[in-house]
Each structure stands twice: as C-alpha cells, then as structure tokens.
Tab-separated table of N, CA and C in Angstrom:
chain	number	residue	atom	x	y	z
A	1	MET	N	2.295	-12.294	-31.366
A	1	MET	CA	1.700	-12.953	-30.840
A	1	MET	C	0.636	-13.212	-30.817
A	2	GLU	N	-0.001	-14.564	-30.492
A	2	GLU	CA	-1.316	-14.857	-30.517
A	2	GLU	C	-2.330	-14.573	-28.914
A	3	PRO	N	-3.484	-14.614	-29.470
A	3	PRO	CA	-4.209	-14.403	-28.024
A	3	PRO	C	-3.744	-15.888	-27.178
A	4	SER	N	-3.762	-15.607	-25.782
A	4	SER	CA	-3.304	-17.197	-25.143
A	4	SER	C	-4.555	-17.103	-23.861
A	5	PRO	N	-5.410	-18.373	-24.046
A	5	PRO	CA	-6.555	-18.341	-23.104
A	5	PRO	C	-5.704	-19.067	-21.717
A	6	TYR	N	-6.445	-18.882	-20.570
A	6	TYR	CA	-6.012	-19.275	-19.515
A	6	TYR	C	-7.130	-19.335	-18.535
A	7	LEU	N	-7.166	-20.866	-18.093
A	7	LEU	CA	-8.469	-20.954	-17.434
A	7	LEU	C	-8.231	-21.063	-15.610
A	8	ARG	N	-9.107	-20.205	-14.769
A	8	ARG	CA	-8.708	-19.934	-13.457
A	8	ARG	C	-9.672	-20.286	-12.537
A	9	THR	N	-9.720	-20.715	-11.565
A	9	THR	CA	-10.604	-21.400	-10.412
A	9	THR	C	-10.346	-20.848	-9.153
A	10	LEU	N	-10.856	-19.997	-8.384
A	10	LEU	CA	-10.994	-18.696	-7.122
A	10	LEU	C	-11.706	-19.056	-6.272
A	11	VAL	N	-11.309	-18.680	-5.125
A	11	VAL	CA	-12.262	-18.220	-4.406
A	11	VAL	C	-12.165	-16.942	-3.535
A	12	PRO	N	-13.076	-16.973	-3.112
A	12	PRO	CA	-12.965	-15.562	-2.463
A	12	PRO	C	-11.750	-14.816	-1.654
A	13	GLY	N	-11.188	-13.970	-1.388
A	13	GLY	CA	-9.724	-13.815	-1.360
A	13	GLY	C	-8.462	-14.469	-1.558
A	14	THR	N	-8.848	-14.660	-2.831
A	14	THR	CA	-7.519	-14.954	-3.793
A	14	THR	C	-7.168	-13.643	-4.909
A	15	GLU	N	-8.392	-13.014	-4.540
A	15	GLU	CA	-7.729	-11.973	-5.812
A	15	GLU	C	-6.838	-11.471	-5.707
A	16	PRO	N	-5.867	-11.150	-7.015
A	16	PRO	CA	-5.003	-10.059	-7.116
A	16	PRO	C	-5.113	-8.962	-6.389
A	17	PRO	N	-3.821	-8.059	-6.535
A	17	PRO	CA	-4.390	-6.717	-5.859
A	17	PRO	C	-4.396	-6.008	-6.851
A	18	PRO	N	-5.080	-4.854	-6.574
A	18	PRO	CA	-5.699	-3.932	-8.227
A	18	PRO	C	-4.169	-3.549	-8.811
A	19	HIS	N	-4.328	-3.746	-10.048
A	19	HIS	CA	-3.224	-3.236	-10.884
A	19	HIS	C	-3.185	-3.212	-12.464
A	20	VAL	N	-2.092	-2.863	-13.090
A	20	VAL	CA	-2.831	-2.287	-14.644
A	20	VAL	C	-1.216	-2.976	-15.500
A	21	HIS	N	-1.930	-3.581	-16.943
A	21	HIS	CA	-0.938	-4.117	-17.585
A	21	HIS	C	-0.748	-2.891	-18.734
A	22	SER	N	0.376	-3.227	-18.982
A	22	SER	CA	0.974	-2.608	-20.410
A	22	SER	C	1.104	-3.184	-21.425
A	23	ARG	N	0.995	-4.248	-21.500
A	23	ARG	CA	1.447	-4.733	-22.703
A	23	ARG	C	-0.060	-5.741	-23.318
A	24	GLU	N	-0.959	-6.314	-22.656
A	24	GLU	CA	-1.935	-7.073	-22.972
A	24	GLU	C	-3.177	-6.594	-22.894
A	25	ASP	N	-4.381	-6.838	-23.602
A	25	ASP	CA	-5.845	-6.496	-23.176
A	25	ASP	C	-6.279	-7.982	-22.100
A	26	GLU	N	-6.881	-7.778	-21.446
A	26	GLU	CA	-7.961	-9.019	-20.987
A	26	GLU	C	-9.355	-9.280	-21.184
A	27	LEU	N	-9.575	-10.381	-21.372
A	27	LEU	CA	-10.834	-10.973	-21.360
A	27	LEU	C	-11.279	-11.843	-20.419
A	28	PHE	N	-12.273	-11.256	-19.758
A	28	PHE	CA	-13.009	-12.554	-18.666
A	28	PHE	C	-13.940	-12.966	-19.071
A	29	TYR	N	-14.018	-14.318	-19.293
A	29	TYR	CA	-15.127	-14.859	-19.742
A	29	TYR	C	-15.918	-16.129	-18.680
A	30	VAL	N	-16.765	-15.353	-17.875
A	30	VAL	CA	-17.341	-16.036	-16.528
A	30	VAL	C	-18.063	-17.423	-16.913
A	31	LEU	N	-17.422	-18.511	-16.073
A	31	LEU	CA	-17.750	-20.051	-16.584
A	31	LEU	C	-18.701	-20.350	-15.656
A	32	GLU	N	-18.194	-19.703	-14.068
A	32	GLU	CA	-18.982	-20.237	-12.866
A	32	GLU	C	-18.695	-19.232	-11.915
A	33	GLY	N	-20.151	-18.447	-11.516
A	33	GLY	CA	-19.775	-17.800	-10.160
A	33	GLY	C	-20.115	-16.155	-10.476
A	34	GLU	N	-19.992	-15.593	-9.795
A	34	GLU	CA	-19.969	-13.881	-9.597
A	34	GLU	C	-18.787	-13.376	-9.366
A	35	LEU	N	-18.929	-12.104	-9.841
A	35	LEU	CA	-17.436	-11.194	-9.145
A	35	LEU	C	-17.933	-9.825	-9.604
A	36	ASP	N	-17.238	-8.758	-9.403
A	36	ASP	CA	-17.410	-7.172	-9.346
A	36	ASP	C	-16.059	-7.038	-9.562
A	37	VAL	N	-15.943	-6.273	-11.199
A	37	VAL	CA	-14.859	-5.998	-11.578
A	37	VAL	C	-14.692	-4.661	-11.864
A	38	TYR	N	-13.825	-3.801	-11.046
A	38	TYR	CA	-13.505	-2.528	-10.875
A	38	TYR	C	-12.262	-2.093	-11.985
A	39	VAL	N	-12.747	-0.957	-13.177
A	39	VAL	CA	-11.928	-0.545	-13.955
A	39	VAL	C	-11.752	0.788	-14.224
A	40	GLY	N	-11.098	1.058	-14.048
A	40	GLY	CA	-10.709	2.664	-14.005
A	40	GLY	C	-12.011	3.213	-12.768
A	41	GLU	N	-12.741	4.207	-13.409
A	41	GLU	CA	-13.877	4.994	-12.528
A	41	GLU	C	-15.054	4.122	-13.041
A	42	GLU	N	-15.608	2.659	-13.170
A	42	GLU	CA	-16.211	1.747	-13.777
A	42	GLU	C	-16.429	0.633	-12.831
A	43	VAL	N	-17.591	0.182	-12.586
A	43	VAL	CA	-17.530	-0.923	-12.158
A	43	VAL	C	-18.504	-2.250	-12.879
A	44	PHE	N	-18.477	-3.183	-12.682
A	44	PHE	CA	-19.383	-4.189	-13.629
A	44	PHE	C	-19.066	-5.438	-12.833
A	45	ASN	N	-20.748	-6.003	-12.774
A	45	ASN	CA	-20.842	-7.313	-11.995
A	45	ASN	C	-20.662	-8.109	-13.052
A	46	GLY	N	-19.872	-9.298	-12.909
A	46	GLY	CA	-19.956	-10.572	-13.682
A	46	GLY	C	-20.433	-12.041	-13.475
A	47	LYS	N	-21.386	-11.977	-14.142
A	47	LYS	CA	-22.231	-13.430	-13.545
A	47	LYS	C	-22.059	-14.431	-15.084
A	48	THR	N	-21.957	-15.940	-14.480
A	48	THR	CA	-22.060	-16.942	-15.149
A	48	THR	C	-22.381	-16.632	-16.550
A	49	GLY	N	-21.742	-17.006	-18.016
A	49	GLY	CA	-22.076	-16.927	-19.144
A	49	GLY	C	-21.939	-15.143	-19.830
A	50	GLU	N	-21.297	-14.106	-18.629
A	50	GLU	CA	-20.773	-12.642	-19.146
A	50	GLU	C	-19.303	-12.784	-19.468
A	51	CYS	N	-18.950	-11.187	-20.167
A	51	CYS	CA	-17.934	-11.257	-20.249
A	51	CYS	C	-17.674	-9.880	-19.827
A	52	ILE	N	-16.434	-9.533	-19.660
A	52	ILE	CA	-15.675	-8.246	-19.087
A	52	ILE	C	-14.533	-8.340	-19.878
A	53	PHE	N	-14.244	-6.750	-20.492
A	53	PHE	CA	-13.056	-6.706	-21.495
A	53	PHE	C	-12.177	-5.745	-20.384
A	54	LEU	N	-10.889	-5.628	-20.469
A	54	LEU	CA	-10.249	-4.834	-19.342
A	54	LEU	C	-8.825	-4.786	-20.169
A	55	PRO	N	-9.209	-3.385	-20.854
A	55	PRO	CA	-7.951	-2.771	-21.857
A	55	PRO	C	-6.348	-2.373	-21.330
A	56	ARG	N	-5.509	-3.080	-22.179
A	56	ARG	CA	-4.454	-2.332	-21.190
A	56	ARG	C	-4.523	-0.808	-21.018
A	57	PHE	N	-3.843	-0.642	-20.043
A	57	PHE	CA	-3.464	0.453	-19.499
A	57	PHE	C	-4.311	1.149	-18.550
A	58	LYS	N	-5.484	0.019	-18.375
A	58	LYS	CA	-6.732	0.790	-17.636
A	58	LYS	C	-6.471	-0.016	-16.021
A	59	PRO	N	-6.552	0.586	-15.073
A	59	PRO	CA	-6.054	-0.152	-14.065
A	59	PRO	C	-7.410	-0.957	-13.585
A	60	HIS	N	-7.150	-2.175	-12.720
A	60	HIS	CA	-8.138	-3.022	-12.775
A	60	HIS	C	-8.138	-3.905	-11.345
A	61	ALA	N	-9.367	-4.394	-10.681
A	61	ALA	CA	-9.047	-5.317	-9.842
A	61	ALA	C	-10.705	-5.746	-9.539
A	62	PHE	N	-10.956	-7.064	-8.802
A	62	PHE	CA	-11.852	-7.700	-9.064
A	62	PHE	C	-12.152	-7.968	-7.630
A	63	ILE	N	-13.294	-8.663	-7.264
A	63	ILE	CA	-13.856	-9.031	-5.952
A	63	ILE	C	-15.048	-10.201	-6.165
A	64	ILE	N	-14.132	-11.486	-5.850
A	64	ILE	CA	-15.194	-12.334	-5.911
A	64	ILE	C	-16.455	-12.408	-4.921
A	65	ARG	N	-17.676	-12.488	-5.943
A	65	ARG	CA	-19.084	-12.649	-4.718
A	65	ARG	C	-19.417	-14.100	-4.810
A	66	SER	N	-19.064	-14.642	-4.925
A	66	SER	CA	-19.612	-16.252	-4.654
A	66	SER	C	-18.532	-17.401	-4.255
A	67	PRO	N	-19.138	-18.410	-3.534
A	67	PRO	CA	-18.285	-19.357	-2.719
A	67	PRO	C	-16.855	-19.816	-3.763
A	68	ARG	N	-17.159	-20.054	-5.124
A	68	ARG	CA	-16.199	-20.312	-6.347
A	68	ARG	C	-16.453	-19.465	-7.276
A	69	LEU	N	-15.353	-19.324	-8.088
A	69	LEU	CA	-15.244	-18.525	-9.435
A	69	LEU	C	-14.484	-19.112	-10.320
A	70	ARG	N	-15.036	-19.518	-11.778
A	70	ARG	CA	-14.441	-20.228	-12.951
A	70	ARG	C	-14.192	-19.183	-13.896
A	71	LEU	N	-13.258	-18.715	-14.090
A	71	LEU	CA	-13.143	-17.788	-15.614
A	71	LEU	C	-12.176	-18.655	-16.634
A	72	LEU	N	-12.699	-17.795	-17.537
A	72	LEU	CA	-11.575	-18.077	-18.708
A	72	LEU	C	-11.118	-16.943	-19.014
A	73	ILE	N	-9.729	-16.697	-18.985
A	73	ILE	CA	-9.103	-15.080	-19.106
A	73	ILE	C	-8.255	-15.619	-20.656
A	74	LEU	N	-8.508	-14.557	-21.261
A	74	LEU	CA	-7.365	-14.645	-22.556
A	74	LEU	C	-7.010	-13.406	-22.624
A	75	PHE	N	-5.596	-13.528	-22.768
A	75	PHE	CA	-4.540	-12.242	-22.921
A	75	PHE	C	-4.191	-12.003	-24.305
A	76	ALA	N	-4.492	-10.933	-24.599
A	76	ALA	CA	-4.333	-10.864	-26.206
A	76	ALA	C	-3.424	-9.091	-26.595
A	77	PRO	N	-2.407	-9.586	-26.503
A	77	PRO	CA	-1.236	-10.434	-27.069
A	77	PRO	C	-0.495	-11.419	-25.848
A	78	ALA	N	-0.536	-12.834	-26.158
A	78	ALA	CA	-0.357	-13.607	-25.029
A	78	ALA	C	1.343	-13.381	-24.334
A	79	GLY	N	1.482	-14.007	-23.246
A	79	GLY	CA	2.887	-13.704	-22.597
A	79	GLY	C	2.705	-13.439	-21.226
A	80	VAL	N	1.798	-12.602	-20.587
A	80	VAL	CA	2.055	-12.359	-19.536
A	80	VAL	C	1.637	-13.698	-18.688
A	81	GLU	N	0.529	-14.691	-18.903
A	81	GLU	CA	0.226	-16.124	-18.326
A	81	GLU	C	1.655	-16.835	-17.757
A	82	GLU	N	2.631	-16.630	-18.143
A	82	GLU	CA	4.034	-17.289	-17.800
A	82	GLU	C	4.395	-16.953	-16.498
A	83	ALA	N	4.102	-15.561	-16.104
A	83	ALA	CA	4.375	-15.219	-14.863
A	83	ALA	C	3.450	-16.046	-13.967
A	84	PHE	N	2.618	-15.838	-14.205
A	84	PHE	CA	1.367	-17.144	-13.260
A	84	PHE	C	1.744	-18.351	-13.398
A	85	ARG	N	1.934	-19.149	-14.509
A	85	ARG	CA	2.885	-20.265	-14.456
A	85	ARG	C	4.051	-20.355	-13.442
A	86	SER	N	5.005	-19.493	-13.564
A	86	SER	CA	5.981	-19.771	-12.907
A	86	SER	C	5.925	-19.800	-11.436
A	87	MET	N	4.797	-19.060	-11.335
A	87	MET	CA	4.290	-19.492	-9.546
A	87	MET	C	3.477	-20.044	-9.395
A	88	SER	N	3.071	-21.448	-10.033
A	88	SER	CA	2.092	-22.629	-9.990
A	88	SER	C	2.675	-23.639	-9.579
A	89	SER	N	2.050	-24.500	-9.024
A	89	SER	CA	2.448	-26.069	-9.167
A	89	SER	C	0.975	-26.563	-9.762
A	90	PRO	N	1.640	-27.915	-10.378
A	90	PRO	CA	0.073	-28.592	-10.617
A	90	PRO	C	-0.333	-28.753	-9.942
A	91	ALA	N	-2.262	-28.655	-10.325
A	91	ALA	CA	-3.095	-29.295	-9.481
A	91	ALA	C	-3.459	-30.675	-9.095
A	92	GLN	N	-3.414	-31.247	-7.518
A	92	GLN	CA	-3.774	-32.327	-7.333
A	92	GLN	C	-4.785	-32.779	-7.011
A	93	TYR	N	-5.912	-31.926	-7.147
A	93	TYR	CA	-7.381	-31.942	-7.185
A	93	TYR	C	-8.303	-31.165	-7.902
A	94	LEU	N	-9.300	-31.454	-8.305
A	94	LEU	CA	-10.115	-30.099	-9.535
A	94	LEU	C	-10.425	-29.073	-8.795
A	95	ASN	N	-10.510	-29.326	-7.092
A	95	ASN	CA	-11.053	-28.348	-6.860
A	95	ASN	C	-10.001	-27.103	-5.515
A	96	PRO	N	-9.784	-25.896	-5.780
A	96	PRO	CA	-8.754	-25.324	-5.119
A	96	PRO	C	-8.936	-25.488	-3.991
A	97	PRO	N	-6.972	-25.436	-3.684
A	97	PRO	CA	-6.720	-26.078	-1.977
A	97	PRO	C	-7.375	-25.121	-0.980
A	98	LYS	N	-7.991	-25.870	-0.348
A	98	LYS	CA	-8.005	-24.769	1.147
A	98	LYS	C	-6.713	-24.605	1.923
A	99	GLY	N	-6.652	-23.388	2.430
A	99	GLY	CA	-5.926	-22.846	2.626
A	99	GLY	C	-4.439	-22.391	2.348
A	100	ALA	N	-4.416	-22.681	1.102
A	100	ALA	CA	-3.244	-22.954	0.053
A	100	ALA	C	-2.714	-21.351	-0.069
A	101	LEU	N	-1.475	-21.544	0.211
A	101	LEU	CA	-1.040	-19.738	-0.016
A	101	LEU	C	-1.101	-19.688	-1.426
A	102	THR	N	-1.315	-18.137	-2.078
A	102	THR	CA	-1.842	-17.992	-3.161
A	102	THR	C	-0.724	-16.778	-3.257
A	103	TYR	N	-0.956	-16.391	-4.542
A	103	TYR	CA	0.068	-15.130	-4.915
A	103	TYR	C	-0.729	-13.552	-4.472
A	104	SER	N	-2.033	-13.956	-4.086
A	104	SER	CA	-2.506	-12.686	-3.366
A	104	SER	C	-1.942	-12.424	-2.135
A	105	ALA	N	-1.912	-13.557	-1.156
A	105	ALA	CA	-1.144	-14.003	0.102
A	105	ALA	C	-0.017	-14.181	0.129
A	106	ALA	N	0.896	-14.449	-0.705
A	106	ALA	CA	2.101	-14.673	-0.728
A	106	ALA	C	2.821	-13.249	-0.310
A	107	ASP	N	4.370	-13.525	-0.827
A	107	ASP	CA	5.018	-12.299	-0.176
A	107	ASP	C	4.750	-11.415	-1.858
A	108	LEU	N	4.283	-10.045	-1.205
A	108	LEU	CA	3.867	-9.362	-2.285
A	108	LEU	C	5.186	-8.852	-3.152
A	109	GLU	N	5.681	-8.547	-2.167
A	109	GLU	CA	7.078	-8.238	-2.747
A	109	GLU	C	7.858	-8.675	-4.049
A	110	GLN	N	7.848	-10.230	-4.109
A	110	GLN	CA	8.337	-11.366	-4.829
A	110	GLN	C	7.357	-11.112	-6.249
A	111	THR	N	5.948	-11.043	-5.844
A	111	THR	CA	4.993	-11.193	-6.885
A	111	THR	C	4.943	-9.855	-7.652
A	112	THR	N	5.042	-8.937	-7.324
A	112	THR	CA	5.548	-7.528	-7.766
A	112	THR	C	6.381	-7.592	-8.720
A	113	GLN	N	7.822	-8.183	-8.351
A	113	GLN	CA	8.740	-8.236	-9.189
A	113	GLN	C	8.667	-9.085	-10.142
A	114	ARG	N	8.031	-10.080	-9.958
A	114	ARG	CA	7.322	-11.580	-11.205
A	114	ARG	C	6.474	-10.749	-12.149
A	115	PHE	N	5.726	-10.105	-12.066
A	115	PHE	CA	4.693	-9.459	-12.969
A	115	PHE	C	5.356	-8.527	-13.679
A	116	SER	N	5.828	-7.180	-12.882
A	116	SER	CA	6.844	-6.143	-13.313
A	116	SER	C	7.376	-6.504	-14.770
A	117	THR	N	7.707	-8.003	-14.427
A	117	THR	CA	8.926	-8.374	-15.941
A	117	THR	C	8.182	-8.153	-16.936
A	118	SER	N	6.880	-8.385	-16.646
A	118	SER	CA	5.664	-9.440	-17.631
A	118	SER	C	5.161	-7.960	-18.111
A	119	GLY	N	5.253	-6.733	-17.483
A	119	GLY	CA	4.764	-5.756	-17.858
A	119	GLY	C	3.509	-5.137	-17.239
A	120	VAL	N	3.393	-5.975	-15.227
A	120	VAL	CA	2.551	-5.985	-15.152
A	120	VAL	C	2.588	-4.814	-13.852
A	121	ARG	N	2.195	-3.941	-13.359
A	121	ARG	CA	2.557	-3.099	-12.126
A	121	ARG	C	1.413	-3.016	-11.171
A	122	MET	N	1.560	-3.365	-10.134
A	122	MET	CA	0.581	-3.774	-8.892
A	122	MET	C	0.504	-1.911	-8.522
A	123	LEU	N	-0.996	-1.361	-8.161
A	123	LEU	CA	-1.279	-0.121	-7.372
A	123	LEU	C	-0.803	0.001	-6.144
A	124	ALA	N	0.214	1.359	-5.665
A	124	ALA	CA	-0.198	1.567	-4.753
A	124	ALA	C	-1.396	1.871	-4.033
A	125	PRO	N	-1.351	1.939	-2.528
A	125	PRO	CA	-2.640	2.439	-2.006
A	125	PRO	C	-3.217	3.352	-2.639
A	126	ASP	N	-2.574	4.637	-2.550
A	126	ASP	CA	-2.731	6.120	-2.699
A	126	ASP	C	-3.226	6.540	-4.383
A	127	GLU	N	-2.517	5.311	-5.339
A	127	GLU	CA	-3.035	5.268	-6.691
A	127	GLU	C	-4.529	4.321	-6.833
A	128	VAL	N	-4.966	3.551	-6.006
A	128	VAL	CA	-6.057	2.747	-5.988
A	128	VAL	C	-6.933	4.153	-5.518
A	129	ALA	N	-6.899	4.688	-4.708
A	129	ALA	CA	-7.804	5.904	-4.206
A	129	ALA	C	-8.118	6.271	-5.338
A	130	HIS	N	-7.431	6.612	-6.132
A	130	HIS	CA	-7.302	7.756	-7.195
A	130	HIS	C	-8.173	7.347	-8.600
A	131	GLN	N	-7.333	6.168	-8.807
A	131	GLN	CA	-7.500	5.405	-10.311
A	131	GLN	C	-8.768	4.253	-10.497
A	132	LEU	N	-9.212	3.925	-8.998
A	132	LEU	CA	-10.240	2.706	-8.766
A	132	LEU	C	-11.092	3.599	-7.929
A	133	PRO	N	-11.805	4.653	-7.776
A	133	PRO	CA	-12.394	5.262	-6.809
A	133	PRO	C	-13.689	4.587	-6.511
A	134	LEU	N	-14.281	3.521	-7.016
A	134	LEU	CA	-14.961	2.254	-6.373
A	134	LEU	C	-14.591	1.420	-5.983
A	135	TYR	N	-13.575	1.118	-6.031
A	135	TYR	CA	-12.749	0.092	-5.331
A	135	TYR	C	-13.128	0.067	-3.846
A	136	PRO	N	-13.642	-1.034	-2.846
A	136	PRO	CA	-13.677	-1.008	-1.486
A	136	PRO	C	-12.665	-0.897	-0.736
A	137	LYS	N	-12.604	0.303	0.299
A	137	LYS	CA	-11.641	0.620	0.714
A	137	LYS	C	-10.671	-0.675	1.440
A	138	SER	N	-11.367	-1.484	2.262
A	138	SER	CA	-11.522	-2.850	2.424
A	138	SER	C	-12.340	-3.762	2.029
A	139	VAL	N	-11.802	-4.915	1.976
A	139	VAL	CA	-12.875	-6.118	1.138
A	139	VAL	C	-13.030	-7.132	2.541
A	140	PRO	N	-14.395	-7.239	2.465
A	140	PRO	CA	-15.205	-8.266	3.816
A	140	PRO	C	-14.408	-9.273	3.226
A	141	ALA	N	-14.141	-10.261	4.526
A	141	ALA	CA	-13.231	-11.594	4.220
A	141	ALA	C	-14.400	-12.481	3.833
A	142	ASN	N	-15.841	-12.181	4.149
A	142	ASN	CA	-16.846	-13.388	3.429
A	142	ASN	C	-17.472	-12.733	2.326
A	143	ALA	N	-16.707	-11.690	1.442
A	143	ALA	CA	-17.389	-11.540	0.364
A	143	ALA	C	-17.882	-12.432	-0.496
A	144	GLY	N	-17.568	-13.457	-0.638
A	144	GLY	CA	-18.185	-14.566	-1.666
A	144	GLY	C	-19.538	-15.161	-1.063
A	145	HIS	N	-19.506	-14.987	0.373
A	145	HIS	CA	-20.986	-15.658	0.962
A	145	HIS	C	-22.372	-14.565	1.088
C-alpha cells in the first residue's frame, strides 16, 4: 500500500493518548504551531517547518504547545487513517470547533477498540511510565498557552 497523507488541525487538549502502531510508520510535518513529541525514551520539540519521524513499534505521544497546531501526517503504509475517518464528520468551518467532543475526550474504550482493529494499541498507565519515561504524569490544561 502507498503512503497516505492526512491533514489535522488540533488545539491543546485534543491529543491522542500514548499509543504504539504495529503496521505503519508516521511522519509529522508541522505546518503551523509547536508540539513536544515523546518517542520511547526521547522527546522532540517540533515547530513550524520541521518534521518528526515516528517508527512503528515505538510508543509515542505528543503535547500541543501552541494555541493551534496544523500537522501533515504521513502514514506508511496507508490504512490507519480510515480509523480517523470512521470517527469523523465533515468540518463546518476551517477552524476547529470549540468544545467539540474529540476522540481524545470521547469514550476511550470505543476509541481503543476502533484503533486496535487498525493495529494501534493505547498504552496503559504503567506502560506509559515505563516506555515513555519523559512523558508528563499530568498534562496542564493550558499546555498550549
């Protein structure tokens, strides 16, 4: 399968839980904003114009550090983006809706199940502490401000 690009606009608090992919690598290209990406025992700060590679089988998570984040995400091989599409609805406006329910705030059990069928596994808290030791134990609500 060919790689698949996926464009995402996010705001602080809409980050996915720490997870690991078993089928695809990811590449984040930061179109706008800033984020900290936790990959195994490392942390990378990504800013507008920079790329961060996330290899399959390597646990990762990120925290948005700006009021808005626009990412071009490349999945290789393609496929996992269907899990996002199946949980999405068409945008009514170009900006993210305020107070909208996102997969990070929705029923985590349903989200976990939907992504597990695509080879993505959410990490349990003890796995996060062990596999992502630099990931904050709690993320401040105003991380992007």
